[in-house]
Short mmCIF file of C-alpha atoms in Angstrom, two decimals:
data_model
loop_
_atom_site.label_atom_id
_atom_site.label_comp_id
_atom_site.label_asym_id
_atom_site.label_seq_id
_atom_site.Cartn_x
_atom_site.Cartn_y
_atom_site.Cartn_z
CA UNK A 23 68.63 123.76 75.36
CA UNK A 24 69.37 124.93 78.89
CA UNK A 25 72.91 125.98 79.73
CA UNK A 26 74.74 123.35 81.79
CA UNK A 27 75.31 123.84 85.48
CA UNK A 28 78.84 124.53 86.71
CA UNK A 29 80.77 122.66 89.35
CA UNK A 30 82.21 125.61 91.25
CA UNK A 31 85.43 125.61 93.24
CA UNK A 32 84.97 127.06 96.71
CA UNK A 33 88.19 128.59 98.09
CA UNK A 34 86.46 129.39 101.36
CA UNK A 35 85.67 125.78 102.31
CA UNK A 36 87.93 123.47 104.30
CA UNK A 37 88.54 120.21 102.39
CA UNK A 38 85.33 120.68 100.33
CA UNK A 39 83.16 120.74 103.47
CA UNK A 40 80.28 122.99 102.35
CA UNK A 41 76.56 123.50 102.90
CA UNK A 42 76.33 126.33 105.43
CA UNK A 43 77.52 129.94 105.39
CA UNK A 44 80.08 129.19 108.07
CA UNK A 45 81.48 126.25 106.14
CA UNK A 46 81.46 128.11 102.80
CA UNK A 47 83.38 131.02 104.34
CA UNK A 48 85.59 129.19 106.84
CA UNK A 49 88.91 130.17 105.20
CA UNK A 50 88.05 133.82 104.46
CA UNK A 51 90.12 135.57 107.12
CA UNK A 52 89.53 139.03 108.55
CA UNK A 53 93.25 139.81 108.51
CA UNK A 54 95.63 138.43 105.91
CA UNK A 55 98.71 136.87 107.46
CA UNK A 56 100.80 137.44 104.33
CA UNK A 57 101.27 133.75 103.58
CA UNK A 58 99.40 131.27 101.42
CA UNK A 59 100.01 127.54 101.83
CA UNK A 60 99.60 125.46 98.68
CA UNK A 61 100.12 121.77 98.04
CA UNK A 62 103.72 120.73 97.41
CA UNK A 63 104.55 120.62 93.72
CA UNK A 64 105.67 117.21 92.61
CA UNK A 65 108.82 117.12 90.56
CA UNK A 66 108.07 116.48 86.88
CA UNK A 67 111.23 115.48 85.06
CA UNK A 68 110.61 112.95 82.29
CA UNK A 69 109.98 115.27 79.34
CA UNK A 70 113.44 116.84 79.60
CA UNK A 71 114.98 113.36 79.46
CA UNK A 72 113.40 112.18 76.17
CA UNK A 73 113.12 113.47 72.60
CA UNK A 74 110.63 116.24 71.84
CA UNK A 75 109.36 117.39 68.43
CA UNK A 76 106.92 120.23 67.71
CA UNK A 77 104.70 120.11 64.61
CA UNK A 78 102.65 122.99 63.19
CA UNK A 79 99.77 120.85 61.96
CA UNK A 80 98.82 117.24 61.35
CA UNK A 81 97.47 114.33 63.35
CA UNK A 82 100.69 112.35 63.90
CA UNK A 83 104.45 112.26 63.36
CA UNK A 84 106.44 109.45 61.76
CA UNK A 85 109.75 108.16 63.12
CA UNK A 86 111.47 105.80 60.65
CA UNK A 87 113.18 102.73 62.14
CA UNK A 88 116.10 101.26 60.21
CA UNK A 89 118.23 98.17 60.67
CA UNK A 90 121.78 97.52 59.51
CA UNK A 91 123.78 96.54 56.45
CA UNK A 92 126.74 94.16 56.37
CA UNK A 93 130.27 94.88 55.21
CA UNK A 94 132.62 92.67 53.18
CA UNK A 95 136.02 92.70 51.56
CA UNK A 96 136.02 93.39 47.85
CA UNK A 97 137.02 90.63 45.45
CA UNK A 98 139.05 91.86 42.48
CA UNK A 99 136.93 91.85 39.34
CA UNK A 100 133.65 91.27 41.21
CA UNK A 101 130.81 93.66 40.39
CA UNK A 102 129.07 95.38 43.33
CA UNK A 103 125.29 95.04 43.05
CA UNK A 104 124.09 96.08 46.50
CA UNK A 105 122.64 94.05 49.36
CA UNK A 106 118.94 94.42 48.65
CA UNK A 107 116.48 95.30 51.37
CA UNK A 108 117.47 96.46 54.81
CA UNK A 109 115.20 95.81 57.78
CA UNK A 110 113.04 98.89 58.27
CA UNK A 111 109.79 99.89 59.90
CA UNK A 112 108.27 102.96 61.55
CA UNK A 113 106.89 104.29 64.82
CA UNK A 114 104.02 106.77 64.50
CA UNK A 115 103.12 108.96 67.45
CA UNK A 116 99.53 110.16 67.25
CA UNK A 117 98.24 113.42 68.70
CA UNK A 118 95.87 112.91 71.63
CA UNK A 119 92.72 114.90 72.29
CA UNK A 120 93.16 118.03 74.39
CA UNK A 121 94.18 117.23 77.94
CA UNK A 122 92.51 119.89 80.09
CA UNK A 123 92.50 120.93 83.73
CA UNK A 124 89.81 123.45 84.66
CA UNK A 125 88.32 125.32 87.60
CA UNK A 126 85.33 127.66 87.96
CA UNK A 127 85.77 130.44 90.52
CA UNK A 128 82.65 132.07 91.94
CA UNK A 129 83.02 135.86 91.77
CA UNK A 130 81.68 136.55 95.26
CA UNK A 131 84.06 133.98 96.77
CA UNK A 132 86.92 135.60 94.88
CA UNK A 133 85.92 139.02 96.20
CA UNK A 134 86.01 137.72 99.77
CA UNK A 135 89.47 136.23 99.33
CA UNK A 136 92.31 138.31 100.75
CA UNK A 137 94.99 137.13 98.30
CA UNK A 138 95.37 136.70 94.53
CA UNK A 139 93.58 133.40 94.17
CA UNK A 140 93.62 133.35 90.34
CA UNK A 141 97.39 133.08 90.14
CA UNK A 142 97.34 130.15 92.58
CA UNK A 143 94.59 128.34 90.67
CA UNK A 144 96.33 128.86 87.32
CA UNK A 145 99.61 127.50 88.69
CA UNK A 146 97.92 124.44 90.15
CA UNK A 147 96.06 123.74 86.90
CA UNK A 148 99.36 123.77 85.04
CA UNK A 149 100.89 121.45 87.62
CA UNK A 150 97.97 119.03 87.22
CA UNK A 151 98.75 118.72 83.51
CA UNK A 152 102.48 118.39 84.15
CA UNK A 153 101.98 115.53 86.61
CA UNK A 154 99.66 113.66 84.23
CA UNK A 155 102.16 114.10 81.39
CA UNK A 156 105.07 112.92 83.54
CA UNK A 157 103.17 109.79 84.61
CA UNK A 158 102.29 109.04 81.00
CA UNK A 159 105.95 109.17 79.97
CA UNK A 160 106.94 106.88 82.85
CA UNK A 161 104.35 104.31 81.77
CA UNK A 162 105.48 104.57 78.15
CA UNK A 163 109.10 103.82 79.10
CA UNK A 164 107.95 100.86 81.20
CA UNK A 165 105.94 99.56 78.22
CA UNK A 166 109.06 99.89 76.08
CA UNK A 167 111.05 97.85 78.58
CA UNK A 168 108.37 95.13 78.45
CA UNK A 169 108.42 94.96 74.63
CA UNK A 170 109.59 91.47 73.72
CA UNK A 171 108.83 91.36 69.98
CA UNK A 172 111.09 93.25 67.60
CA UNK A 173 109.62 95.32 64.77
CA UNK A 174 112.62 94.55 62.52
CA UNK A 175 113.39 91.32 60.66
CA UNK A 176 116.27 89.67 62.47
CA UNK A 177 118.49 88.67 59.54
CA UNK A 178 117.75 91.20 56.80
CA UNK A 179 119.95 91.43 54.82
CA UNK A 180 121.38 87.95 55.29
CA UNK A 181 124.66 87.69 57.15
CA UNK A 182 124.05 90.11 60.00
CA UNK A 183 126.03 89.24 63.09
CA UNK A 184 124.57 89.14 65.61
CA UNK A 185 121.24 88.39 63.98
CA UNK A 186 119.09 90.12 66.58
CA UNK A 187 118.36 93.73 65.55
CA UNK A 188 117.92 94.66 69.23
CA UNK A 189 114.51 96.31 69.11
CA UNK A 190 113.31 94.79 72.38
CA UNK A 191 113.33 96.06 75.95
CA UNK A 192 114.73 94.66 79.20
CA UNK A 193 113.13 93.90 82.57
CA UNK A 194 115.42 93.34 85.58
CA UNK A 195 113.62 91.62 88.44
CA UNK A 196 115.09 92.00 91.93
CA UNK A 197 112.92 89.04 93.06
CA UNK A 198 113.65 89.63 96.73
CA UNK A 199 111.20 90.23 99.53
CA UNK A 200 113.52 92.79 101.14
CA UNK A 201 116.16 93.94 98.66
CA UNK A 202 119.22 95.56 100.16
CA UNK A 203 120.97 98.69 98.93
CA UNK A 204 123.63 96.55 97.27
CA UNK A 205 120.89 94.51 95.55
CA UNK A 206 119.61 97.73 93.98
CA UNK A 207 123.14 98.69 92.93
CA UNK A 208 123.59 95.29 91.26
CA UNK A 209 120.30 95.76 89.35
CA UNK A 210 121.48 99.13 88.05
CA UNK A 211 124.67 97.55 86.73
CA UNK A 212 122.55 94.83 85.11
CA UNK A 213 120.57 97.59 83.38
CA UNK A 214 123.79 99.19 82.12
CA UNK A 215 124.97 95.83 80.81
CA UNK A 216 121.68 95.33 78.96
CA UNK A 217 122.01 98.70 77.23
CA UNK A 218 125.64 98.07 76.34
CA UNK A 219 124.78 94.68 74.82
CA UNK A 220 122.29 96.44 72.50
CA UNK A 221 124.75 99.13 71.37
CA UNK A 222 122.80 101.90 73.13
CA UNK A 223 124.83 105.10 73.42
CA UNK A 224 126.23 105.89 76.86
CA UNK A 225 125.39 109.55 76.34
CA UNK A 226 122.12 110.67 77.89
CA UNK A 227 121.56 107.64 80.12
CA UNK A 228 119.37 108.31 83.16
CA UNK A 229 117.99 106.36 86.09
CA UNK A 230 114.72 107.54 87.65
CA UNK A 231 113.87 105.98 91.01
CA UNK A 232 110.98 105.97 93.39
CA UNK A 233 111.93 107.95 96.52
CA UNK A 234 112.21 104.68 98.45
CA UNK A 235 114.66 103.20 95.93
CA UNK A 236 116.59 106.46 95.65
CA UNK A 237 117.31 106.68 99.36
CA UNK A 238 118.06 102.98 99.57
CA UNK A 239 120.70 103.38 96.85
CA UNK A 240 122.38 106.15 98.81
CA UNK A 241 122.87 103.77 101.73
CA UNK A 242 125.02 101.47 99.63
CA UNK A 243 128.73 102.01 100.28
CA UNK A 244 129.38 100.92 96.70
CA UNK A 245 127.40 103.89 95.39
CA UNK A 246 128.59 106.67 97.68
CA UNK A 247 131.72 105.50 99.53
CA UNK A 248 134.91 107.28 98.45
CA UNK A 249 136.81 104.01 98.16
CA UNK A 250 134.63 103.08 95.18
CA UNK A 251 134.69 106.58 93.63
CA UNK A 252 138.31 107.65 93.48
CA UNK A 253 137.66 110.33 90.84
CA UNK A 254 135.77 112.44 93.36
CA UNK A 255 132.71 112.63 95.52
CA UNK A 256 129.74 110.85 93.96
CA UNK A 257 127.26 111.55 96.70
CA UNK A 258 126.70 112.43 100.31
CA UNK A 259 125.03 110.67 103.20
CA UNK A 260 124.76 114.06 104.89
CA UNK A 261 122.96 115.71 101.98
CA UNK A 262 121.06 112.61 100.82
CA UNK A 263 122.49 112.85 97.32
CA UNK A 264 123.91 110.54 94.68
CA UNK A 265 125.11 111.82 91.32
CA UNK A 266 125.87 108.86 89.05
CA UNK A 267 125.89 105.10 89.12
CA UNK A 268 127.01 102.72 86.33
CA UNK A 269 127.04 105.70 83.96
CA UNK A 270 123.47 106.81 84.76
CA UNK A 271 122.53 110.26 85.99
CA UNK A 272 120.13 109.67 88.86
CA UNK A 273 116.78 111.28 89.66
CA UNK A 274 113.96 110.66 92.10
CA UNK A 275 110.29 110.91 91.12
CA UNK A 276 106.91 110.35 92.75
CA UNK A 277 105.45 109.61 89.32
CA UNK A 278 106.75 106.04 88.98
CA UNK A 279 104.67 104.38 91.70
CA UNK A 280 101.29 104.75 90.00
CA UNK A 281 99.70 101.37 90.56
CA UNK A 282 97.66 99.68 87.83
CA UNK A 283 96.68 102.43 85.36
CA UNK A 284 94.31 102.29 82.39
CA UNK A 285 94.93 104.76 79.56
CA UNK A 286 92.51 107.67 79.69
CA UNK A 287 89.78 108.16 77.11
CA UNK A 288 91.10 110.57 74.49
CA UNK A 289 94.60 109.11 74.46
CA UNK A 290 95.41 108.01 70.90
CA UNK A 291 98.67 106.18 71.66
CA UNK A 292 101.38 105.33 69.17
CA UNK A 293 101.69 102.78 66.35
CA UNK A 294 104.52 100.27 66.64
CA UNK A 295 104.91 97.18 64.46
CA UNK A 296 101.46 97.82 63.02
CA UNK A 297 99.64 97.89 66.38
CA UNK A 298 98.29 100.81 68.40
CA UNK A 299 99.86 100.94 71.85
CA UNK A 300 98.35 103.00 74.67
CA UNK A 301 99.75 103.72 78.11
CA UNK A 302 97.85 101.08 80.06
CA UNK A 303 100.41 99.63 82.47
CA UNK A 304 100.65 98.13 85.93
CA UNK A 305 103.42 100.02 87.73
CA UNK A 306 102.75 98.47 91.14
CA UNK A 307 106.10 96.65 91.27
CA UNK A 308 108.23 99.17 89.35
CA UNK A 309 111.15 100.48 91.42
CA UNK A 310 113.36 102.22 88.85
CA UNK A 311 113.42 103.08 85.15
CA UNK A 312 116.78 103.12 83.38
CA UNK A 313 116.80 104.54 79.87
CA UNK A 314 118.61 106.58 77.26
CA UNK A 315 117.29 109.80 75.70
CA UNK A 316 116.18 108.01 72.53
CA UNK A 317 113.81 105.75 74.46
CA UNK A 318 110.65 107.82 74.00
CA UNK A 319 109.38 110.82 72.09
CA UNK A 320 106.91 113.64 72.63
CA UNK A 321 105.18 115.25 69.65
CA UNK A 322 103.59 118.61 70.45
CA UNK A 323 100.86 120.13 68.35
CA UNK A 324 99.67 122.65 70.95
CA UNK A 325 101.94 123.36 73.90
CA UNK A 326 100.72 124.24 77.38
CA UNK A 327 98.40 127.26 77.34
CA UNK A 328 96.23 128.94 79.94
CA UNK A 329 92.79 130.42 79.30
CA UNK A 330 90.30 132.49 81.26
CA UNK A 331 86.77 133.63 80.39
CA UNK A 332 85.75 137.27 80.05
CA UNK A 333 82.87 139.48 81.14
CA UNK A 334 80.11 137.71 79.19
CA UNK A 335 80.72 134.44 81.00
CA UNK A 336 80.83 136.26 84.33
CA UNK A 337 77.46 137.87 83.61
CA UNK A 338 75.91 134.46 82.84
CA UNK A 339 77.32 132.52 85.78
CA UNK A 340 78.84 135.08 88.18
CA UNK A 341 82.02 133.06 87.84
CA UNK A 342 85.31 132.86 85.99
CA UNK A 343 86.29 129.68 84.16
CA UNK A 344 90.04 128.98 84.11
CA UNK A 345 91.62 126.28 81.96
CA UNK A 346 95.03 124.79 81.24
CA UNK A 347 95.44 122.54 78.20
CA UNK A 348 97.77 121.03 75.66
CA UNK A 349 97.58 118.70 72.66
CA UNK A 350 100.46 116.30 72.18
CA UNK A 351 101.33 112.65 71.71
CA UNK A 352 103.73 110.29 73.47
CA UNK A 353 105.32 107.09 72.21
CA UNK A 354 108.16 104.65 72.75
CA UNK A 355 110.69 105.09 69.94
CA UNK A 356 113.45 102.64 70.90
CA UNK A 357 112.48 99.79 73.24
CA UNK A 358 116.11 98.69 73.35
CA UNK A 359 116.85 101.92 75.25
CA UNK A 360 114.37 101.03 78.03
CA UNK A 361 115.05 99.01 81.18
CA UNK A 362 112.53 98.49 83.98
CA UNK A 363 113.84 97.46 87.38
CA UNK A 364 111.03 95.75 89.22
CA UNK A 365 110.48 93.50 92.21
CA UNK A 366 108.01 90.65 91.76
CA UNK A 367 108.14 89.62 95.44
#
């Protein structure tokens, strides 16, 4: 069987315009200016805001889900016999196939380069994985917010009040063609109310916005104006900052506005209420995600690692293969901790 051909990266070409010597060597300068311009790194923030567990081996990790018991006053002389079954279920996060970013660097092109190109390629490969992981977590939280069927029996044991075990998410729809800054502020308070009504802890609540929504929020006097924030400065028009709103710590991310995304081949998803859920989601109308730390989980079997081939590979192909990879799983653990703020108009 013949060895497969490589798809080589050409650091000398401008925007992949190749085919002649001049084009292949266009960026190889005679004198190095001392500066290398790389693409801006997108901020990847979601993993630090959810639960993470590392396992040494295995194909999945189980997260038990439990409901509630009732309480009553004791009657003198009455024997206590227990309440029977409590509502309970599980969420299982399954380990995906390796997610890999790779590049093959032709040795002659590397020799012509006047800067350390390997370090740049390795950093960009790692960033490619980080962005994909961040987008996956954003979609998972949105899926949690759209979960409308609980995985717990509503009134088990009998007598629960309220009956609903609160294992469903919340979607807040702005439903306005041109929402104002105050409209966005009102939606954030609606998200906080939804979490409060489901007994979600106030600790670890975050709001992640698209850049457009983030800077629109700042323009609301209710969010930044001192008259509404007597305890101290909550933000700055001058600096383009806002710290907290309705109890949420606020972040901006480019990884929310993804469009309509189909889960990649190799993603194994997570099992909730007996069904496998993968991160296929339409994020076209998503403006903000409000959630608490317990909303989603990451299970790591193999954390991010970088690899590079040795001399034998270079002899065969006159190239160096560089890879970045990890093996992990992502799943929604508590849909009740997830709120999606969207705009259907």
